[in-house]
mmCIF file of C-alpha atoms and ligand atoms in Angstrom:
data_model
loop_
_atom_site.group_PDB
_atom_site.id
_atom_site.type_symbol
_atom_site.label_atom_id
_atom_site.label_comp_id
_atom_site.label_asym_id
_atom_site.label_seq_id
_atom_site.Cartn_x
_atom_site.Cartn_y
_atom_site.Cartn_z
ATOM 1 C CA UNK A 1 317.174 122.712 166.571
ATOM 2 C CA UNK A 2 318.455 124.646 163.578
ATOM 3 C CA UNK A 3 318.327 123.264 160.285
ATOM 4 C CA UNK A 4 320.767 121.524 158.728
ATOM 5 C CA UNK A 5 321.128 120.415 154.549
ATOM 6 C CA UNK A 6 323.282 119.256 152.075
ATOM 7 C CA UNK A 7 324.307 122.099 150.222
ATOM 8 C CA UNK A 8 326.426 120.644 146.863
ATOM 9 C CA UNK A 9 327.510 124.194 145.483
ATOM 10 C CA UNK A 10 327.831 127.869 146.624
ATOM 11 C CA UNK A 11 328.693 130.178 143.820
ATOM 12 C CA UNK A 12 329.586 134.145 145.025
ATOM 13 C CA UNK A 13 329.248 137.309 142.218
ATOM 14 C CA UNK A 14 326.421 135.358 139.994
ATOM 15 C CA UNK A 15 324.689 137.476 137.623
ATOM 16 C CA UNK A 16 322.623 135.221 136.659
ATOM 17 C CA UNK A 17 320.301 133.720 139.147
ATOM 18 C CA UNK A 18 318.243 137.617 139.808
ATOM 19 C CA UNK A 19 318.839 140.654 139.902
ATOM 20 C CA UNK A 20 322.414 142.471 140.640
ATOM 21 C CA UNK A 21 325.221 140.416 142.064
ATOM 22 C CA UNK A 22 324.318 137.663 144.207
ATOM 23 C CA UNK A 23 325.083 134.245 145.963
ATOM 24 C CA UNK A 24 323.819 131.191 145.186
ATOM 25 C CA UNK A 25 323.189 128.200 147.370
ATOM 26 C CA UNK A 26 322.190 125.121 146.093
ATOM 27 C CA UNK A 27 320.715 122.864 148.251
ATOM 28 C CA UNK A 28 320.522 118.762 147.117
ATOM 29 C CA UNK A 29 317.485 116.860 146.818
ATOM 30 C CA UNK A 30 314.451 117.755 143.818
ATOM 31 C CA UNK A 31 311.685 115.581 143.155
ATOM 32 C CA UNK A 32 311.992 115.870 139.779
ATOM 33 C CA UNK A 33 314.463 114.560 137.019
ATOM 34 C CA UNK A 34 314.792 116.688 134.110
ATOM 35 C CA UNK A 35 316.583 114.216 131.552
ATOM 36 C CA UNK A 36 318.883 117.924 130.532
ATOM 37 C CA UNK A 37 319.391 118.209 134.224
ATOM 38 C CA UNK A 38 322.793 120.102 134.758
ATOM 39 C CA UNK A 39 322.998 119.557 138.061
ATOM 40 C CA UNK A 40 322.994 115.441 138.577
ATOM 41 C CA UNK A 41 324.534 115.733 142.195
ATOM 42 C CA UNK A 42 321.477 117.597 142.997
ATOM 43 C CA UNK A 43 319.016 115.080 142.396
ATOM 44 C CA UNK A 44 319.233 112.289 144.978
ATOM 45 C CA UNK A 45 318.110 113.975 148.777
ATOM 46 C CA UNK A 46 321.267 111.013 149.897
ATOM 47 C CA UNK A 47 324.675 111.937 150.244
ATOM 48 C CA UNK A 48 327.033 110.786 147.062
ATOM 49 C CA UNK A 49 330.626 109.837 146.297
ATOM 50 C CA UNK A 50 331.926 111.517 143.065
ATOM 51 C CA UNK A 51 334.859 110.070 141.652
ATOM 52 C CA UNK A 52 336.792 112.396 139.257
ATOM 53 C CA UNK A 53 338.795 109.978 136.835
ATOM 54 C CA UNK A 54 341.013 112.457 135.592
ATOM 55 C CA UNK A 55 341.994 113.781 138.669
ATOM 56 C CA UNK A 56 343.173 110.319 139.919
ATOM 57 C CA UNK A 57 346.702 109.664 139.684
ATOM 58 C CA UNK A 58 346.600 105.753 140.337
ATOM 59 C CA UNK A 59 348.642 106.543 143.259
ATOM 60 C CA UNK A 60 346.257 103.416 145.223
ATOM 61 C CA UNK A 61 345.940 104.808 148.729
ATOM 62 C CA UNK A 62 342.577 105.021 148.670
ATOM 63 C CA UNK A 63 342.253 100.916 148.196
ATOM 64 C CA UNK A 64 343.301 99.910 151.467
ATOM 65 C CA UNK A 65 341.729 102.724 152.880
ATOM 66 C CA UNK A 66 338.571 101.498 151.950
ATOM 67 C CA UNK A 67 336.941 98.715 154.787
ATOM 68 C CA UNK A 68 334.339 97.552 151.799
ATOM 69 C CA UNK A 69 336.781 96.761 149.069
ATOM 70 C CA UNK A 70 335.390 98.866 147.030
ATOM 71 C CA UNK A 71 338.199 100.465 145.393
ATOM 72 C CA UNK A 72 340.882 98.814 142.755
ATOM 73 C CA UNK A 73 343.452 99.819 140.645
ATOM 74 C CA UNK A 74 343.051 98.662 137.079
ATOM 75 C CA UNK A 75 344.987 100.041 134.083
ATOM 76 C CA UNK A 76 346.883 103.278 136.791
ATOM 77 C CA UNK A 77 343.234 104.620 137.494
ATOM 78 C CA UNK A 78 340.807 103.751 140.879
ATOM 79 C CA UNK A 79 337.864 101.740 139.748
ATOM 80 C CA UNK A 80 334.785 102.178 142.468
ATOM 81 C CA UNK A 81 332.247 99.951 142.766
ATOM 82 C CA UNK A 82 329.201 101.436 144.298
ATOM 83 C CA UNK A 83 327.274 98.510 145.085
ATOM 84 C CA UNK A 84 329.783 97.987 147.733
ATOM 85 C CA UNK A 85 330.471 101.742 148.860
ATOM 86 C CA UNK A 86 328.547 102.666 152.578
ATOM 87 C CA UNK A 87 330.158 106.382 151.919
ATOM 88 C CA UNK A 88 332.227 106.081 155.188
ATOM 89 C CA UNK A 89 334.559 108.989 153.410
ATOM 90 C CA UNK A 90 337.578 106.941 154.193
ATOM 91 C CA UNK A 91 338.784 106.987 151.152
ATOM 92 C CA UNK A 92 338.243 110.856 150.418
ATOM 93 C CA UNK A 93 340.577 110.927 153.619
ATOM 94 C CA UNK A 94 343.164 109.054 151.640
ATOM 95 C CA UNK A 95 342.978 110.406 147.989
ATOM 96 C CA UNK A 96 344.989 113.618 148.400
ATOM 97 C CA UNK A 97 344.910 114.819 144.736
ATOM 98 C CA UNK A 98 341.293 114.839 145.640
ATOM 99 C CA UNK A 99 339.612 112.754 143.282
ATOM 100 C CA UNK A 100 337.222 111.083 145.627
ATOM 101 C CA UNK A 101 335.101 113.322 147.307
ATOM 102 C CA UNK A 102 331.697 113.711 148.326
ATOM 103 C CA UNK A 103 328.707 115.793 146.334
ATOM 104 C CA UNK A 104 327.431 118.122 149.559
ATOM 105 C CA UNK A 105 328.732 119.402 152.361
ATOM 106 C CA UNK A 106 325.850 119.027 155.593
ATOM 107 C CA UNK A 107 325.710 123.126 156.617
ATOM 108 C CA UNK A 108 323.299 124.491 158.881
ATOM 109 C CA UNK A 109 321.379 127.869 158.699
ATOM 110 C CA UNK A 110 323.606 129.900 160.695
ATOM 111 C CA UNK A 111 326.753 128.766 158.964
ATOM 112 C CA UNK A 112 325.290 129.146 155.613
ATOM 113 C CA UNK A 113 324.749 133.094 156.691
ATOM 114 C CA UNK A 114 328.089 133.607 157.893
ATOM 115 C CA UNK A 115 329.274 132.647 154.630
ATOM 116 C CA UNK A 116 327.139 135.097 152.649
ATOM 117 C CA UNK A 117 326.869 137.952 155.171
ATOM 118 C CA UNK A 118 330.155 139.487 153.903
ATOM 119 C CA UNK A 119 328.721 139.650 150.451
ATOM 120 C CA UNK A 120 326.154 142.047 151.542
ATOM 121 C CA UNK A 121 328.420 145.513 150.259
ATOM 122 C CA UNK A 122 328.141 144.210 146.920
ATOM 123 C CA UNK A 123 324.399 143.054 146.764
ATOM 124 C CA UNK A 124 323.455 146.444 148.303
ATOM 125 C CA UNK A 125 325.417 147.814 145.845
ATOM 126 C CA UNK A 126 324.086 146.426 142.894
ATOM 127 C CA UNK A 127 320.458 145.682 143.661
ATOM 128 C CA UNK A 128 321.223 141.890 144.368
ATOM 129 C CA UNK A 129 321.080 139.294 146.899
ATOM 130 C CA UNK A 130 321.254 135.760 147.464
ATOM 131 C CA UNK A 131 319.214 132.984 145.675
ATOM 132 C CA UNK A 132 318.442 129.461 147.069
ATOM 133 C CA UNK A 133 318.390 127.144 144.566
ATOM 134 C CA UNK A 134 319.194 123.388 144.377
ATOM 135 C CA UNK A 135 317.592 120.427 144.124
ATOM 136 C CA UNK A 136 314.872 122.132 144.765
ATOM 137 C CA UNK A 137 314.724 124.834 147.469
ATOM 138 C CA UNK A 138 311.259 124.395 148.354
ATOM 139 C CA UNK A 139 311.764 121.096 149.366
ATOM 140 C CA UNK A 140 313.603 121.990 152.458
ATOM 141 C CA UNK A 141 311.039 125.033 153.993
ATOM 142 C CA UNK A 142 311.882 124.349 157.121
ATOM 143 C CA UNK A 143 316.034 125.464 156.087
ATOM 144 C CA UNK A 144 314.528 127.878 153.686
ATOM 145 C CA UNK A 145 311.838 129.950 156.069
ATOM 146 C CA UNK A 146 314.673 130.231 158.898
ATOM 147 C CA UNK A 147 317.540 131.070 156.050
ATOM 148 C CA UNK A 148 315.567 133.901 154.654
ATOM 149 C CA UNK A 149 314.666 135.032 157.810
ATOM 150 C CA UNK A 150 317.524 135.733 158.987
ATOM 151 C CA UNK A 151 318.535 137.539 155.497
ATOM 152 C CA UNK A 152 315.351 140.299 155.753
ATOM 153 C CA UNK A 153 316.597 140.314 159.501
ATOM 154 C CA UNK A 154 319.786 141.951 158.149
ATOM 155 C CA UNK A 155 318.625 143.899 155.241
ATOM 156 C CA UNK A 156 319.448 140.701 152.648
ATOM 157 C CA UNK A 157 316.769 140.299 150.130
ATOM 158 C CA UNK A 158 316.276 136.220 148.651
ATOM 159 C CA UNK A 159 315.105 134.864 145.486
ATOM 160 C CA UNK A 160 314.431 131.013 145.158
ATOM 161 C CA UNK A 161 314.814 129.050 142.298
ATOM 162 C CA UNK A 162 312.223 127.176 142.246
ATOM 163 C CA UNK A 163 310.328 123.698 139.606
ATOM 164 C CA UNK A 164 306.900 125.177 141.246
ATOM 165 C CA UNK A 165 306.685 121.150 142.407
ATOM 166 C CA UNK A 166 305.818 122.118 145.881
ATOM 167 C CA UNK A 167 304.174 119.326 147.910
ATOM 168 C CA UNK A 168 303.200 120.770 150.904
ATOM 169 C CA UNK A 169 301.810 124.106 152.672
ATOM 170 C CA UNK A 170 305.545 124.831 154.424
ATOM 171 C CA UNK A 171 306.792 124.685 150.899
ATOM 172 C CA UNK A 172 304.485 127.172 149.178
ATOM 173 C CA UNK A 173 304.903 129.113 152.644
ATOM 174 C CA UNK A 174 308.926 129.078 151.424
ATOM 175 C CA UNK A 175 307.921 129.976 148.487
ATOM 176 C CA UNK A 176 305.878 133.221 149.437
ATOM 177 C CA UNK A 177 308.376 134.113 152.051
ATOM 178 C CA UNK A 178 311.124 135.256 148.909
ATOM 179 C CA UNK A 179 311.296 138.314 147.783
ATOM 180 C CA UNK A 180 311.608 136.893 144.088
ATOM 181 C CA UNK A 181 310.859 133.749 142.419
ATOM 182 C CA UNK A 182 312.741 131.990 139.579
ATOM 183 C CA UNK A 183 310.403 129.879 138.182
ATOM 184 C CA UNK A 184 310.987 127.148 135.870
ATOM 185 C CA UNK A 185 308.512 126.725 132.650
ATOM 186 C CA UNK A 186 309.721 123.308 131.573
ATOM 187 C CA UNK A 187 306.470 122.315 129.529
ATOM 188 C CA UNK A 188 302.897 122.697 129.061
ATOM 189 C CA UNK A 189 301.577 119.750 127.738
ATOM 190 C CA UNK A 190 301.477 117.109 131.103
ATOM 191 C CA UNK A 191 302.284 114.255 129.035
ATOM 192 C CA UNK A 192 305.527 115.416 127.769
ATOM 193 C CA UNK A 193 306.070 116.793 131.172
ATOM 194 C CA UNK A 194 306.145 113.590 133.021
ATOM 195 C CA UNK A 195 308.526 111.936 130.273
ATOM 196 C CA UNK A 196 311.001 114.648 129.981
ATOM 197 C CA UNK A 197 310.772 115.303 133.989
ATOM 198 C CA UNK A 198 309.616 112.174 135.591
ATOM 199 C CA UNK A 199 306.569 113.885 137.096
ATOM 200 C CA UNK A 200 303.148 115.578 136.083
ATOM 201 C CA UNK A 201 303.354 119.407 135.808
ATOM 202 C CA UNK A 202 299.681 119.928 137.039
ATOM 203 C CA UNK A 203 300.524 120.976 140.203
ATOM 204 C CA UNK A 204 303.580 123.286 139.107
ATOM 205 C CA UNK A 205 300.804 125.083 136.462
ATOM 206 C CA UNK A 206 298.388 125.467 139.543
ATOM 207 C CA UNK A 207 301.129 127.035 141.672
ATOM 208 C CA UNK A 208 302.069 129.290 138.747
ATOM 209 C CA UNK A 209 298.411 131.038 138.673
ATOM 210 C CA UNK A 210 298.222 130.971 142.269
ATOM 211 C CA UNK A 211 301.652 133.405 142.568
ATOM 212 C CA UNK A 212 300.324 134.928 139.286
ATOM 213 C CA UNK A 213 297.259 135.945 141.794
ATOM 214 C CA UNK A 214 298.851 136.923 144.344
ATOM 215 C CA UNK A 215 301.471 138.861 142.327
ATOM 216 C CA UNK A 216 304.698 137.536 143.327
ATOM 217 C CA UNK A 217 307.485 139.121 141.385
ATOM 218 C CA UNK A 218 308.866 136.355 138.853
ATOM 219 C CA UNK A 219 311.445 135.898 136.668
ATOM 220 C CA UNK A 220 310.440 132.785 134.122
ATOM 221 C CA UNK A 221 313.149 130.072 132.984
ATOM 222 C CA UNK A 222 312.003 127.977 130.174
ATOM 223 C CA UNK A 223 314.706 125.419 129.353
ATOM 224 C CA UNK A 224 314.414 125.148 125.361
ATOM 225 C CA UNK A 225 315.449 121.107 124.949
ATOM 226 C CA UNK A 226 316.032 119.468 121.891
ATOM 227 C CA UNK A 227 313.289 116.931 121.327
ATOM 228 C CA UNK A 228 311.796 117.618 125.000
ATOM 229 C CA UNK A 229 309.821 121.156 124.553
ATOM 230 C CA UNK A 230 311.523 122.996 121.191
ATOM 231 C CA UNK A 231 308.494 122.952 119.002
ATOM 232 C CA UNK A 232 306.627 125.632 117.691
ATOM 233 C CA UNK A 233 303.104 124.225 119.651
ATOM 234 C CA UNK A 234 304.955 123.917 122.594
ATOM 235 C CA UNK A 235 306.490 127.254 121.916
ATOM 236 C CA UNK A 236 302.733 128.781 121.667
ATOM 237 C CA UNK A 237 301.582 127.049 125.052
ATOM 238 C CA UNK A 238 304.365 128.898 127.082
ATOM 239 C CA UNK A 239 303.564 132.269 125.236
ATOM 240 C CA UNK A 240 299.701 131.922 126.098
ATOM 241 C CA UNK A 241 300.206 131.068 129.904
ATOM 242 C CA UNK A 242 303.030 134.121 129.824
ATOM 243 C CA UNK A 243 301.119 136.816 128.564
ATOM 244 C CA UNK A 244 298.547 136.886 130.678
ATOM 245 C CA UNK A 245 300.534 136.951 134.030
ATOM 246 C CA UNK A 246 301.291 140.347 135.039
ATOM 247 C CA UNK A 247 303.901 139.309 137.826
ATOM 248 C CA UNK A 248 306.386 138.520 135.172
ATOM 249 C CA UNK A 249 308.871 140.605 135.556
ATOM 250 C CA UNK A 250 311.314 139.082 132.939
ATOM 251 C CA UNK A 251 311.398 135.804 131.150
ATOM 252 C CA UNK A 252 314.876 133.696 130.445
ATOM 253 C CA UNK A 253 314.959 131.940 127.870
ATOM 254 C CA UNK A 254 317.720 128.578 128.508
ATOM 255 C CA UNK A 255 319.236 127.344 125.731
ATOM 256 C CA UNK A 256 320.424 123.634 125.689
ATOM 257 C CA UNK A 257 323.661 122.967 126.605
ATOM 258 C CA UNK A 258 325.790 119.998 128.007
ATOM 259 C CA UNK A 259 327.595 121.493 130.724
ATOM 260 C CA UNK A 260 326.739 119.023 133.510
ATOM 261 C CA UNK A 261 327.358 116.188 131.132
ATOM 262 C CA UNK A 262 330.782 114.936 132.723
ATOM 263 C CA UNK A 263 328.886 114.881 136.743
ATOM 264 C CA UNK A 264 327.195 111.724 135.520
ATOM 265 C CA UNK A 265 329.948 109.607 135.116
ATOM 266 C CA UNK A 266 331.957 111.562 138.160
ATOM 267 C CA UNK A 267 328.766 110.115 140.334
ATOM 268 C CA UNK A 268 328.213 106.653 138.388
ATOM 269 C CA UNK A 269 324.716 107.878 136.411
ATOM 270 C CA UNK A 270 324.046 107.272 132.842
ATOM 271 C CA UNK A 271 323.403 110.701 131.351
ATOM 272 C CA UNK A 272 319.590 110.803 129.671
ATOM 273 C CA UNK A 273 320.200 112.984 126.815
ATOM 274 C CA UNK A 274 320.965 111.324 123.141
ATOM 275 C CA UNK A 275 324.293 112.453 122.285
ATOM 276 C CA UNK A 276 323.460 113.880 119.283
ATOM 277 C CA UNK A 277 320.528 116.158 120.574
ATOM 278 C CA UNK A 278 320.474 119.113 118.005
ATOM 279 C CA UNK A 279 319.952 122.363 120.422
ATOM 280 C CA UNK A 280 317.570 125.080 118.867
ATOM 281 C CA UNK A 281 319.809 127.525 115.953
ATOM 282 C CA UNK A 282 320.875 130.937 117.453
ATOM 283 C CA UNK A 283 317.855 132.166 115.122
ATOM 284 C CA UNK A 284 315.374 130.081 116.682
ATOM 285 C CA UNK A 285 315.885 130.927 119.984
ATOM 286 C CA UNK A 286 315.439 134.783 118.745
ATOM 287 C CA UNK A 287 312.851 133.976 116.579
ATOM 288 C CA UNK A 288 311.204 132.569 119.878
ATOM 289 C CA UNK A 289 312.318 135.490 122.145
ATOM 290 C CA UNK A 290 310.991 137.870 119.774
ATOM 291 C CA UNK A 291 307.573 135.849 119.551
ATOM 292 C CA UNK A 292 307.611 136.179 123.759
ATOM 293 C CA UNK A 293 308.244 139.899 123.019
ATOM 294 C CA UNK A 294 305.422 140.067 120.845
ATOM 295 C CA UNK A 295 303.435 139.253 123.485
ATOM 296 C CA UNK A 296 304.574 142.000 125.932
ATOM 297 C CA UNK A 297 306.735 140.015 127.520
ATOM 298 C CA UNK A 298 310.712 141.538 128.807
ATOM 299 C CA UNK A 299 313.096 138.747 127.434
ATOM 300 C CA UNK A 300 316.427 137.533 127.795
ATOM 301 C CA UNK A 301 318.095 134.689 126.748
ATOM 302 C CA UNK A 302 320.258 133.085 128.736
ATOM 303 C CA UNK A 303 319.926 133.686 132.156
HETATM 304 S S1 LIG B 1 333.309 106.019 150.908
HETATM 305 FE FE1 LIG B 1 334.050 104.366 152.277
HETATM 306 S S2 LIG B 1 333.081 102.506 151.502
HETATM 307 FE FE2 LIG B 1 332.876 104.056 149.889
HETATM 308 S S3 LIG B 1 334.631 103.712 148.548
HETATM 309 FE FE3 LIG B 1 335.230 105.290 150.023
HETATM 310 S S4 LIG B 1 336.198 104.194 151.711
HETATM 311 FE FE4 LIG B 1 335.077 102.681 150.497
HETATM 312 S S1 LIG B 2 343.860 107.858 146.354
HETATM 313 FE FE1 LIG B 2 342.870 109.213 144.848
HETATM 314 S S2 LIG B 2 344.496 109.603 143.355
HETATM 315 FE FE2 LIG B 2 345.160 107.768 144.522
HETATM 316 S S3 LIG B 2 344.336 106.033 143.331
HETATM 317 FE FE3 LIG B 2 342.788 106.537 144.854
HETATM 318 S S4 LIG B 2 341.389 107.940 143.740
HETATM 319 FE FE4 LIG B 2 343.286 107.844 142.576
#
């Protein structure tokens, strides 16, 4: 049977996830949870209900709607209590400013293409493609192998974003299968690894030489988080594991930023970051660019 995923977000004409112009799937479910995660919705592998507060207009359809009693009005706004919620999507039915709704849409392989197949004119045009991203892509190979077969099948060339946590053989076997990797950097030392992400990052280093071996074409990502991996030593660990991998095409340097703060409350999580993290200065971030350059390395920040 052909696969079938939650996919949370599809984003057409990024220039930022590759090469040239592409599309970007994002695909829900990662093992790991970066506490600068910008992405909450793609953390959990479970469908979620997001409920955008500002959107609601305390119109109250959406109370009786709801067989758990899950939803009030209190002070002109819906008030959801999850503990309660079996995400029967009644109440999405019923909220027409849409201000419930859920965090992925379930999309199999083949619809997935058809979406991105009329894109093609513009990747060809520009040298680009689509990336799968997430979550974490290589979590789902069996979607991923069938997805990016069909894209080489038709001329489409596929980068996957990619934490380098892969579990299993299918994964890595995703993971070889793309024409491009982005691969996220998010730490060197294991320790501070598994606090900032939740999990070790020996396996993600051991994947990293074994695609530096084989000499997949990479583009580094190394997230630069306030209090998590900004410091000179860690700084000096990324630049020693970077300059001696010759598949690097380019490395993106990620500065902090809150972006995704406001998804935490829309799906009921307490956001991890301090509120008064202090990102990196606009010289740091060169200063560290230029020290990656120094190296031989092709940087950009941002990315
Ligand atoms: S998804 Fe179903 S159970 Fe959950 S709040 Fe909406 S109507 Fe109630
Ligand atoms: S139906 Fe939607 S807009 Fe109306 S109260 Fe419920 S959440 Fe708010």
């Amino acid at each position: 049977m052909e696969p079938k995923e939650l996919i949370f977000n599809k984003v057409n004409g990024s220039f930022v996830d590759g090469y040239g112009i592409r599309t970007t799937i994002f695909l829900k479910g990662c093992p790991l949870h970066c506490k600068w995660c910008c992405n909450p919705e793609g953390q959990s592998f479970q469908q979620q209900l997001r409920y955008l507060a500002d959107d609601c207009n305390g119109c109250g359809a959406c109370v009786p709607a709801c067989p758990k009693g899950a939803l009030e009005i209190e002070d002109g706004k819906a008030v959801l209590d999850r503990g309660k919620c079996n995400l029967c999507g009644k109440c999405i039915e019923a909220c027409w400013p849409g201000a419930l709704r859920y965090a992925a849409q379930l999309q199999s392989v083949d619809e997935v293409f058809s979406s991105i197949i009329r894109e093609k004119p513009f990747f060809d045009h520009s040298g680009g493609g689509l990336t799968i991203g997430g979550g974490e892509a290589s979590s789902f190979p069996d979607f991923c192998l069938a997805l990016i077969a069909k894209c080489h099948g038709n001329g489409i060339r596929v980068a996957i974003d990619t934490c380098g946590y892969t579990l299993s053989e299918e994964s890595l076997k995703a993971l070889d299968a793309a024409d491009l990797l982005l691969y996220d950097i998010k730490g060197i030392d294991e320790k501070q690894h598994i606090e900032n992400t939740g999990v070790s990052n020996k396996r993600i280093l051991d994947n990293f030489h074994h695609f530096t071996e084989i000499g997949k074409p990479m583009i580094v990502r190394l997230p630069v988080i306030p209090g998590c991996n900004d410091q000179p030593e860690d700084q000096e660990k990324v630049i020693q594991l970077l300059k001696n991998a010759p598949n690097v095409e380019r490395v993106d340097i990620i500065p902090f930023h809150t972006f995704g703060s406001v998804k935490y409350g829309e799906l009921g999580m307490p956001y991890p970051m301090p509120e008064d993290a202090k990102p990196l200065t606009e010289k740091d971030v060169a200063d560290y660019a230029q020290r990656l350059r120094d190296a031989g390395l092709n940087v950009q920040i941002g990315g």
